[in-house]
Structure formats: structure tokens, C-alpha cells
Short mmCIF file of C-alpha atoms in Angstrom, two decimals:
data_model
loop_
_atom_site.label_atom_id
_atom_site.label_comp_id
_atom_site.label_asym_id
_atom_site.label_seq_id
_atom_site.Cartn_x
_atom_site.Cartn_y
_atom_site.Cartn_z
CA UNK A 12 108.58 35.81 151.70
CA UNK A 13 106.48 35.68 148.52
CA UNK A 14 106.02 39.25 147.39
CA UNK A 15 104.80 38.63 143.83
CA UNK A 16 102.09 36.21 142.77
CA UNK A 17 102.44 37.18 139.11
CA UNK A 18 105.41 37.94 136.81
CA UNK A 19 105.32 39.49 133.33
CA UNK A 20 108.15 39.44 130.76
CA UNK A 21 107.92 42.04 127.98
CA UNK A 22 109.02 41.35 124.45
CA UNK A 23 112.22 42.85 123.08
CA UNK A 24 114.17 40.27 121.13
CA UNK A 25 117.80 39.96 122.21
CA UNK A 26 117.31 42.70 124.76
CA UNK A 27 115.23 40.28 126.82
CA UNK A 28 118.48 38.81 128.13
CA UNK A 29 118.35 41.81 130.46
CA UNK A 30 115.32 40.18 132.15
CA UNK A 31 117.32 36.97 132.77
CA UNK A 32 120.16 38.87 134.44
CA UNK A 33 117.76 40.90 136.55
CA UNK A 34 115.78 37.82 137.63
CA UNK A 35 118.92 35.87 138.55
CA UNK A 36 120.11 38.73 140.73
CA UNK A 37 116.75 39.40 142.42
CA UNK A 38 115.11 35.97 142.70
CA UNK A 39 117.41 34.49 145.38
CA UNK A 40 117.00 37.58 147.53
CA UNK A 41 113.18 37.84 147.23
CA UNK A 42 112.43 34.11 146.80
CA UNK A 43 110.49 34.86 143.60
CA UNK A 44 108.04 31.98 143.01
CA UNK A 45 105.10 33.32 140.97
CA UNK A 46 101.99 31.26 140.46
CA UNK A 47 101.34 32.62 136.92
CA UNK A 48 103.84 34.04 134.45
CA UNK A 49 103.15 35.81 131.14
CA UNK A 50 105.45 36.71 128.31
CA UNK A 51 105.30 38.22 124.83
CA UNK A 52 107.66 37.33 122.00
CA UNK A 53 111.19 36.68 123.27
CA UNK A 54 109.95 37.52 126.75
CA UNK A 55 108.01 34.24 126.67
CA UNK A 56 111.23 32.39 125.84
CA UNK A 57 113.01 33.99 128.79
CA UNK A 58 110.10 33.18 131.10
CA UNK A 59 110.14 29.53 130.02
CA UNK A 60 113.88 29.18 130.49
CA UNK A 61 113.84 30.76 133.93
CA UNK A 62 110.91 28.68 135.17
CA UNK A 63 112.54 25.51 133.88
CA UNK A 64 115.94 26.49 135.37
CA UNK A 65 117.72 26.46 132.01
CA UNK A 66 118.37 30.17 131.56
CA UNK A 67 122.17 29.83 131.95
CA UNK A 68 122.51 27.05 129.46
CA UNK A 69 120.13 28.83 127.20
CA UNK A 70 122.23 32.00 127.23
CA UNK A 71 125.34 29.93 126.52
CA UNK A 72 123.73 28.06 123.63
CA UNK A 73 122.44 31.33 122.16
CA UNK A 74 125.84 32.96 122.37
CA UNK A 75 127.48 29.95 120.68
CA UNK A 76 124.90 29.90 117.87
CA UNK A 77 125.14 33.64 117.32
CA UNK A 78 128.97 33.52 117.36
CA UNK A 79 128.86 30.96 114.58
CA UNK A 80 126.52 33.18 112.48
CA UNK A 81 128.30 35.85 110.51
CA UNK A 82 125.38 37.80 108.99
CA UNK A 83 121.77 38.74 109.66
CA UNK A 84 121.02 38.53 105.94
CA UNK A 85 122.50 36.13 103.40
CA UNK A 86 121.94 37.62 99.99
CA UNK A 87 123.47 34.66 98.11
CA UNK A 88 120.80 32.39 99.51
CA UNK A 89 118.25 34.14 97.32
CA UNK A 90 119.99 32.65 94.31
CA UNK A 91 120.10 29.24 95.94
CA UNK A 92 116.39 29.58 96.94
CA UNK A 93 117.41 29.01 100.58
CA UNK A 94 116.46 30.95 103.72
CA UNK A 95 118.13 34.36 103.62
CA UNK A 96 117.42 35.21 107.24
CA UNK A 97 119.04 32.92 109.81
CA UNK A 98 116.92 33.94 112.82
CA UNK A 99 114.24 31.27 112.75
CA UNK A 100 116.66 28.34 112.57
CA UNK A 101 118.90 29.72 115.28
CA UNK A 102 115.98 30.61 117.55
CA UNK A 103 114.13 27.31 117.17
CA UNK A 104 117.25 25.13 117.44
CA UNK A 105 118.45 26.92 120.51
CA UNK A 106 115.12 26.47 122.19
CA UNK A 107 115.05 22.77 121.38
CA UNK A 108 118.55 22.26 122.74
CA UNK A 109 117.78 24.25 125.90
CA UNK A 110 114.86 22.12 126.99
CA UNK A 111 115.83 18.48 127.56
CA UNK A 112 113.42 16.02 129.11
CA UNK A 113 114.26 17.07 132.67
CA UNK A 114 113.73 20.73 131.81
CA UNK A 115 110.38 19.93 130.22
CA UNK A 116 109.31 18.06 133.35
CA UNK A 117 110.19 21.09 135.49
CA UNK A 118 108.41 23.39 133.09
CA UNK A 119 105.20 21.37 133.12
CA UNK A 120 105.23 21.09 136.95
CA UNK A 121 106.08 24.74 137.47
CA UNK A 122 103.96 27.87 137.46
CA UNK A 123 101.57 28.44 134.59
CA UNK A 124 103.38 30.19 131.73
CA UNK A 125 101.28 32.14 129.23
CA UNK A 126 102.61 33.32 125.89
CA UNK A 127 100.69 36.15 124.26
CA UNK A 128 100.11 35.99 120.48
CA UNK A 129 98.23 38.24 118.10
CA UNK A 130 95.63 36.89 115.65
CA UNK A 131 95.38 39.29 112.67
CA UNK A 132 91.96 40.56 111.47
CA UNK A 133 90.18 38.35 109.03
CA UNK A 134 90.76 40.87 106.25
CA UNK A 135 94.58 40.52 106.57
CA UNK A 136 97.01 37.73 105.90
CA UNK A 137 100.14 36.88 107.85
CA UNK A 138 102.56 39.23 106.07
CA UNK A 139 100.10 42.16 105.72
CA UNK A 140 98.96 41.57 109.25
CA UNK A 141 102.51 41.82 110.48
CA UNK A 142 103.24 44.95 108.49
CA UNK A 143 100.12 46.80 109.58
CA UNK A 144 100.30 45.50 113.15
CA UNK A 145 103.97 46.55 113.62
CA UNK A 146 103.22 49.85 111.88
CA UNK A 147 100.36 50.57 114.23
CA UNK A 148 102.56 49.63 117.21
CA UNK A 149 105.38 51.89 115.96
CA UNK A 150 103.12 54.87 115.29
CA UNK A 151 101.44 54.61 118.66
CA UNK A 152 104.79 54.12 120.43
CA UNK A 153 106.25 57.29 118.89
CA UNK A 154 103.15 59.50 119.29
CA UNK A 155 101.69 58.60 122.70
CA UNK A 156 104.47 56.32 124.14
CA UNK A 157 102.08 53.94 125.87
CA UNK A 158 103.28 50.98 127.91
CA UNK A 159 100.13 49.11 126.79
CA UNK A 160 99.12 50.02 123.21
CA UNK A 161 95.52 49.91 122.10
CA UNK A 162 95.57 50.73 118.39
CA UNK A 163 95.99 47.15 117.18
CA UNK A 164 92.90 46.01 119.09
CA UNK A 165 90.87 48.80 117.49
CA UNK A 166 92.04 47.57 114.04
CA UNK A 167 90.73 44.14 114.73
CA UNK A 168 93.72 42.23 116.07
CA UNK A 169 92.77 39.75 118.80
CA UNK A 170 94.86 38.27 121.58
CA UNK A 171 95.48 34.52 121.81
CA UNK A 172 97.12 33.11 124.91
CA UNK A 173 99.08 29.86 124.68
CA UNK A 174 99.85 27.89 127.82
CA UNK A 175 103.44 26.72 127.39
CA UNK A 176 103.07 24.05 130.14
CA UNK A 177 100.81 22.13 127.71
CA UNK A 178 103.74 21.23 125.49
CA UNK A 179 104.77 17.57 125.14
CA UNK A 180 108.11 17.96 123.40
CA UNK A 181 110.90 20.57 123.06
CA UNK A 182 109.95 20.95 119.43
CA UNK A 183 106.34 21.76 120.35
CA UNK A 184 107.50 24.21 123.02
CA UNK A 185 109.79 25.95 120.56
CA UNK A 186 106.91 26.34 118.09
CA UNK A 187 104.66 27.76 120.83
CA UNK A 188 107.29 30.34 121.76
CA UNK A 189 108.03 31.28 118.16
CA UNK A 190 104.33 31.68 117.54
CA UNK A 191 104.46 34.52 120.07
CA UNK A 192 107.49 35.92 118.25
CA UNK A 193 106.18 35.59 114.71
CA UNK A 194 107.22 38.52 112.52
CA UNK A 195 107.35 37.46 108.85
CA UNK A 196 109.67 37.39 107.02
CA UNK A 197 112.18 37.17 109.94
CA UNK A 198 110.19 34.25 111.26
CA UNK A 199 107.96 32.23 108.87
CA UNK A 200 104.20 32.25 109.21
CA UNK A 201 103.16 30.28 112.31
CA UNK A 202 99.82 28.74 113.27
CA UNK A 203 98.40 27.53 116.51
CA UNK A 204 95.20 25.58 116.48
CA UNK A 205 94.84 26.39 112.78
CA UNK A 206 94.94 30.18 113.48
CA UNK A 207 97.66 32.51 112.17
CA UNK A 208 99.68 33.74 115.14
CA UNK A 209 101.79 36.93 115.09
CA UNK A 210 104.08 38.55 117.60
CA UNK A 211 102.18 39.18 120.82
CA UNK A 212 103.89 42.57 121.06
CA UNK A 213 101.47 43.83 118.38
CA UNK A 214 98.67 43.48 121.01
CA UNK A 215 100.63 44.26 124.16
CA UNK A 216 104.40 44.17 124.26
CA UNK A 217 104.20 44.29 128.08
CA UNK A 218 101.56 41.53 128.35
CA UNK A 219 99.89 42.34 131.61
CA UNK A 220 96.65 41.72 129.79
CA UNK A 221 97.44 37.98 129.59
CA UNK A 222 96.80 37.74 133.35
CA UNK A 223 93.37 38.27 134.83
CA UNK A 224 94.03 39.38 138.36
CA UNK A 225 90.44 38.67 139.24
CA UNK A 226 91.48 35.00 139.29
CA UNK A 227 93.25 35.62 142.60
CA UNK A 228 94.49 38.83 144.27
CA UNK A 229 98.20 39.42 144.36
CA UNK A 230 101.03 41.64 143.32
CA UNK A 231 102.66 41.61 139.92
CA UNK A 232 106.27 42.14 138.92
CA UNK A 233 106.65 43.42 135.33
CA UNK A 234 110.06 43.36 133.57
CA UNK A 235 110.22 45.70 130.58
CA UNK A 236 113.03 45.90 128.00
CA UNK A 237 112.81 49.52 126.79
CA UNK A 238 112.70 52.85 128.48
CA UNK A 239 109.47 54.72 129.26
CA UNK A 240 108.93 58.14 130.73
CA UNK A 241 107.73 57.94 134.31
CA UNK A 242 104.43 59.63 133.49
CA UNK A 243 103.67 56.89 130.93
CA UNK A 244 104.05 54.01 133.31
CA UNK A 245 100.67 53.03 134.78
CA UNK A 246 100.18 53.80 138.48
CA UNK A 247 98.87 50.66 140.03
CA UNK A 248 99.73 49.81 143.67
CA UNK A 249 99.67 46.10 142.93
CA UNK A 250 101.96 46.22 139.86
CA UNK A 251 105.62 46.99 140.02
CA UNK A 252 107.01 48.01 136.61
CA UNK A 253 110.78 47.68 136.26
CA UNK A 254 112.74 48.93 133.27
CA UNK A 255 116.48 48.84 132.46
CA UNK A 256 118.67 51.65 133.70
CA UNK A 257 119.62 52.18 130.05
CA UNK A 258 118.72 50.50 126.78
CA UNK A 259 120.37 47.03 126.59
CA UNK A 260 123.25 47.38 124.11
CA UNK A 261 122.05 45.09 121.33
CA UNK A 262 119.46 45.33 118.54
CA UNK A 263 116.40 43.17 118.92
CA UNK A 264 117.15 40.89 115.97
CA UNK A 265 120.93 41.08 115.88
CA UNK A 266 122.02 37.46 115.67
CA UNK A 267 125.68 38.23 115.04
CA UNK A 268 126.61 39.77 118.43
CA UNK A 269 127.27 37.27 121.21
CA UNK A 270 128.99 39.91 123.37
CA UNK A 271 125.83 42.04 123.10
CA UNK A 272 123.81 39.17 124.51
CA UNK A 273 126.17 38.93 127.46
CA UNK A 274 126.19 42.68 127.94
CA UNK A 275 122.38 42.72 128.08
CA UNK A 276 122.46 39.93 130.72
CA UNK A 277 125.17 41.71 132.73
CA UNK A 278 123.23 44.98 132.67
CA UNK A 279 120.25 43.12 134.06
CA UNK A 280 122.31 41.68 136.91
CA UNK A 281 123.69 45.11 137.82
CA UNK A 282 120.20 46.65 137.72
CA UNK A 283 118.89 43.76 139.82
CA UNK A 284 121.57 44.24 142.46
CA UNK A 285 120.71 47.94 142.62
CA UNK A 286 117.02 47.16 142.82
CA UNK A 287 117.49 44.77 145.73
CA UNK A 288 119.25 47.44 147.81
CA UNK A 289 116.51 50.02 147.11
CA UNK A 290 113.69 47.50 147.62
CA UNK A 291 114.97 46.29 150.97
CA UNK A 292 115.48 49.87 152.17
CA UNK A 293 111.78 50.52 151.50
CA UNK A 294 110.59 47.60 153.62
#
């Protein structure tokens, strides 16, 4: 049985571990083998790990790295002129360690994985583009609560889709993923094909837009990481939107909380097990 031709992984930082737990519970039961996968921000990282079969080692490596990190901000490093935010180094090094040569081979041979990035308007730089982009996302989120925001597009932000299967090394893959997660100053300014790339969530944190369903008909499974009211979730018979039963218990950029990462994963597994029972009863 192949119920879903497409899969989409929303952004959400550390909370995206919920997606991994959910997928690991559901995939064996439904034989999930999508042809095309899309992700934004950390959702792109989760998608890559799952499709390469390295999600468990990735979770373990992330927990180890976070356990060794005591703070999310190192004030003393300002005096030393060193990086005060540890997130970039932890994120990139974990991705590099997660994808060995065998994992890269599986990734390149697997389904197409698309990472959504945002190119800022020509009148904005990387930092100002991030500030205004995230501000527009936050304002729209709190006023109209859309699953798929539109304000950033109206301000001149443009989507860029990176095909992760095109990577040649783990370092290149890590840079592609971080380009989709780029939120200066937490992550330094990233560029892909000479263009500034910002967090894809600025354009669409639930990047259904990265997949053109006109390419081939099929159903889509969308894994979100935050809670939306039922009347805000689009009603499309070919798209199944799934959200956590409650907000995963960790902040998006908390790199000091290994137990929170595990808790997010465990919540995903429990939600996945509940979903399977309900889904099978509907068949």
C-alpha cells in the first residue's frame, strides 16, 4: 500500500524531532515511500535524515552535542571575539557526522528531497531581511493564524528550492540544509548559487508550495510542528495535515536540553501510534 506520493515536513527547530518520532511509528504500518519530499528549515534536516535512514543516529548525535553545550549564549565570547551563539557549529557538525558515505548514497538514490529557502528582496540585506521576514511571519501568525502565510511574498521575498539529492559531500549537504534554516545572527549569512538564502519558513513554514502536484497526481502527508485551529487548516481532500497533540516540550533554538529533544521524539511516536489506530479504522 502506498497512500502518499508526497510528504512535507514543516519547520520548527528542535520541535521537528516530533516529526521523526511520528514517522518512525507510522511508516512501517503504512509503508510510507513518497516520491517527492519537501521541508523547510529544520524540517528539511529531518526529511533528509529519515530518507537516508539516519534519523536515529542523528537524534543520538544531537542529544550528545546538546548535552555537552551548557548555554545558548556565551557572553564572554564577545570579549574574545568568538562566536557567542553555539547553534551553527552544533547544527552543522551534527549534520556532517550523521551523513557518512553510505548515508549519502542512500540519500542520492532515494526520493527527491526539496528544501525551501527564502531570498530576501533586493532592497534588504541578510540581517534586515531576516528581521523583517520573521516580523512579517510573526505578525501574520498572530493576527490571521494561517498555515501558509502570504505576507512575505507580498513584501518581495521569493522562494528558492534546493534539491538536497544534488549534494556531493556531507559538508555540502549540511550547508544546503542550513541555508533553509538561516536566521542571522543565530546562523550566519548563507548563500546558495551566489544568492542570500534565509529560513524557508519566512515564505512558507509548512512548505506545501515546494511541491507542484501538477507534476503527478497523488496524496500528500504534511507533518506540522505547531498547533493550528481546525478552521485554519486548509480543506483539501488530497492533503492530510497532521499536527502534534500538544506543543512539543522544547523551544525551537534550545540547544541545552537533550531531554527535551527526546521528549519531542517520544511525543511524535505516541501521536503516530494513535494516528495509526484512527487511520486504519477509517479504511
